[in-house]
Amino acid sequence: MNEYAVTVIGHDRPGIIADVAEILARLGLNLTDSTMTRLRGHFAMTLVCAGPPTGAEVEAALEPLGADRTLLITVRSVVEEPAHESAGTPHVITVHGADRLGIVATLARTVAEAGGNITDLTTRLSGSLYVIIAEVDVTDPDRLNEALRTAARRLDVEVSMRPADADLL
């Protein structure tokens, strides 16, 4: 079984997800993990899929979608990794405040130095208000919370952290 990471980036239009998913399904590839979003009129998707075709076959099948140069599509083989057990408990961090350079960099460094791992991050700029929502795995929530409060004071932003709701699968 081959495993691939497929990325699709470009101008948004209706049907991109359907086009990619149908091609991969026809090839016998199962989508095992994915994230898809729209960023200021641009579409961005990363997915991991597994199945029998070669990387060259996957690239050839997806190539027509990028022919008009509005989409950049990449296919990369990935090695199967052992199941990753979280090194901590999942939490959600929310940051909002005036837009300024370095908010994401400061947040990411603060989480890393407190022993946390960012597992998902979304940012939005709405006028002059900047909002971050980050999912993190953290071993010492009190330590991270204190570090975040210190960073928030330096950046003059509001920050909150709460335990994440468990995924129901």
mmCIF file of C-alpha atoms in Angstrom, residues 18-116:
data_model
loop_
_atom_site.group_PDB
_atom_site.id
_atom_site.type_symbol
_atom_site.label_atom_id
_atom_site.label_comp_id
_atom_site.label_asym_id
_atom_site.label_seq_id
_atom_site.Cartn_x
_atom_site.Cartn_y
_atom_site.Cartn_z
ATOM 1 C CA ALA A 18 -15.095 17.179 -5.790
ATOM 2 C CA ASP A 19 -12.639 17.085 -8.710
ATOM 3 C CA VAL A 20 -9.691 15.965 -6.572
ATOM 4 C CA ALA A 21 -11.694 13.485 -4.480
ATOM 5 C CA GLU A 22 -13.251 11.856 -7.555
ATOM 6 C CA ILE A 23 -9.881 11.391 -9.254
ATOM 7 C CA LEU A 24 -8.345 9.882 -6.137
ATOM 8 C CA ALA A 25 -11.343 7.580 -5.620
ATOM 9 C CA ARG A 26 -11.126 6.367 -9.239
ATOM 10 C CA LEU A 27 -7.477 5.499 -8.568
ATOM 11 C CA GLY A 28 -8.510 3.470 -5.527
ATOM 12 C CA LEU A 29 -6.981 5.888 -3.024
ATOM 13 C CA ASN A 30 -8.582 6.202 0.395
ATOM 14 C CA LEU A 31 -8.477 9.659 2.015
ATOM 15 C CA THR A 32 -7.149 9.062 5.520
ATOM 16 C CA ASP A 33 -6.534 12.627 6.708
ATOM 17 C CA SER A 34 -7.299 16.027 5.215
ATOM 18 C CA THR A 35 -7.633 19.720 5.810
ATOM 19 C CA MET A 36 -9.174 22.176 3.385
ATOM 20 C CA THR A 37 -9.836 25.889 3.624
ATOM 21 C CA ARG A 38 -10.278 29.121 1.728
ATOM 22 C CA LEU A 39 -7.846 31.946 2.387
ATOM 23 C CA ARG A 40 -8.787 35.316 0.897
ATOM 24 C CA GLY A 41 -10.083 33.831 -2.322
ATOM 25 C CA HIS A 42 -7.437 31.128 -2.521
ATOM 26 C CA PHE A 43 -8.111 27.463 -1.873
ATOM 27 C CA ALA A 44 -5.666 25.350 0.112
ATOM 28 C CA MET A 45 -5.962 21.620 0.693
ATOM 29 C CA THR A 46 -3.610 19.022 2.095
ATOM 30 C CA LEU A 47 -4.653 15.432 2.302
ATOM 31 C CA VAL A 48 -3.074 12.083 2.992
ATOM 32 C CA CYS A 49 -4.325 9.123 1.007
ATOM 33 C CA ALA A 50 -3.399 5.473 0.683
ATOM 34 C CA GLY A 51 -3.837 2.970 -2.107
ATOM 35 C CA PRO A 52 -2.225 0.906 -4.837
ATOM 36 C CA PRO A 53 -1.239 3.420 -7.570
ATOM 37 C CA THR A 54 2.283 4.741 -7.994
ATOM 38 C CA GLY A 55 3.110 8.375 -7.355
ATOM 39 C CA ALA A 56 3.553 8.914 -11.085
ATOM 40 C CA GLU A 57 0.040 7.573 -11.713
ATOM 41 C CA VAL A 58 -1.424 9.916 -9.094
ATOM 42 C CA GLU A 59 0.438 12.917 -10.536
ATOM 43 C CA ALA A 60 -0.671 12.063 -14.076
ATOM 44 C CA ALA A 61 -4.305 11.701 -13.054
ATOM 45 C CA LEU A 62 -4.313 15.061 -11.211
ATOM 46 C CA GLU A 63 -2.293 16.922 -13.872
ATOM 47 C CA PRO A 64 -5.306 18.088 -15.937
ATOM 48 C CA LEU A 65 -6.638 19.992 -12.905
ATOM 49 C CA GLY A 66 -3.544 22.194 -12.953
ATOM 50 C CA ALA A 67 -3.337 22.607 -16.708
ATOM 51 C CA ASP A 68 -4.803 26.116 -16.678
ATOM 52 C CA ARG A 69 -2.209 27.151 -14.070
ATOM 53 C CA THR A 70 -4.834 28.295 -11.537
ATOM 54 C CA LEU A 71 -4.019 25.341 -9.257
ATOM 55 C CA LEU A 72 -0.657 24.083 -8.058
ATOM 56 C CA ILE A 73 -0.854 20.387 -7.231
ATOM 57 C CA THR A 74 1.892 18.335 -5.611
ATOM 58 C CA VAL A 75 2.067 14.652 -4.760
ATOM 59 C CA ARG A 76 4.662 13.382 -2.330
ATOM 60 C CA SER A 77 5.214 9.880 -1.005
ATOM 61 C CA VAL A 78 5.096 9.637 2.758
ATOM 62 C CA VAL A 79 6.352 6.859 4.920
ATOM 63 C CA GLU A 80 3.936 5.226 7.270
ATOM 64 C CA GLU A 81 4.596 6.370 10.779
ATOM 65 C CA PRO A 82 3.624 4.560 13.928
ATOM 66 C CA ALA A 83 0.491 5.834 15.611
ATOM 67 C CA HIS A 84 1.400 9.002 17.460
ATOM 68 C CA GLU A 85 0.254 9.133 21.031
ATOM 69 C CA SER A 86 -0.243 12.635 22.318
ATOM 70 C CA ALA A 87 2.335 13.761 24.828
ATOM 71 C CA GLY A 88 -0.267 15.813 26.669
ATOM 72 C CA THR A 89 -3.866 16.851 26.856
ATOM 73 C CA PRO A 90 -5.631 18.771 24.089
ATOM 74 C CA HIS A 91 -6.442 22.429 24.693
ATOM 75 C CA VAL A 92 -7.724 25.304 22.585
ATOM 76 C CA ILE A 93 -5.996 28.677 22.682
ATOM 77 C CA THR A 94 -7.789 31.775 21.426
ATOM 78 C CA VAL A 95 -5.962 35.061 20.842
ATOM 79 C CA HIS A 96 -7.478 38.304 19.631
ATOM 80 C CA GLY A 97 -6.268 41.848 19.434
ATOM 81 C CA ALA A 98 -5.005 44.556 17.138
ATOM 82 C CA ASP A 99 -3.117 43.223 14.143
ATOM 83 C CA ARG A 100 0.634 43.465 14.560
ATOM 84 C CA LEU A 101 3.718 41.748 13.282
ATOM 85 C CA GLY A 102 4.851 38.693 15.231
ATOM 86 C CA ILE A 103 1.679 37.489 16.942
ATOM 87 C CA VAL A 104 1.811 33.994 15.407
ATOM 88 C CA ALA A 105 5.578 33.740 15.872
ATOM 89 C CA THR A 106 5.305 34.710 19.528
ATOM 90 C CA LEU A 107 2.398 32.325 20.156
ATOM 91 C CA ALA A 108 4.166 29.411 18.452
ATOM 92 C CA ARG A 109 7.428 30.021 20.335
ATOM 93 C CA THR A 110 5.594 30.363 23.643
ATOM 94 C CA VAL A 111 3.787 27.052 23.128
ATOM 95 C CA ALA A 112 6.986 25.261 22.068
ATOM 96 C CA GLU A 113 9.031 26.597 24.994
ATOM 97 C CA ALA A 114 6.317 25.476 27.420
ATOM 98 C CA GLY A 115 6.521 21.949 26.003
ATOM 99 C CA GLY A 116 3.336 22.140 23.958
#
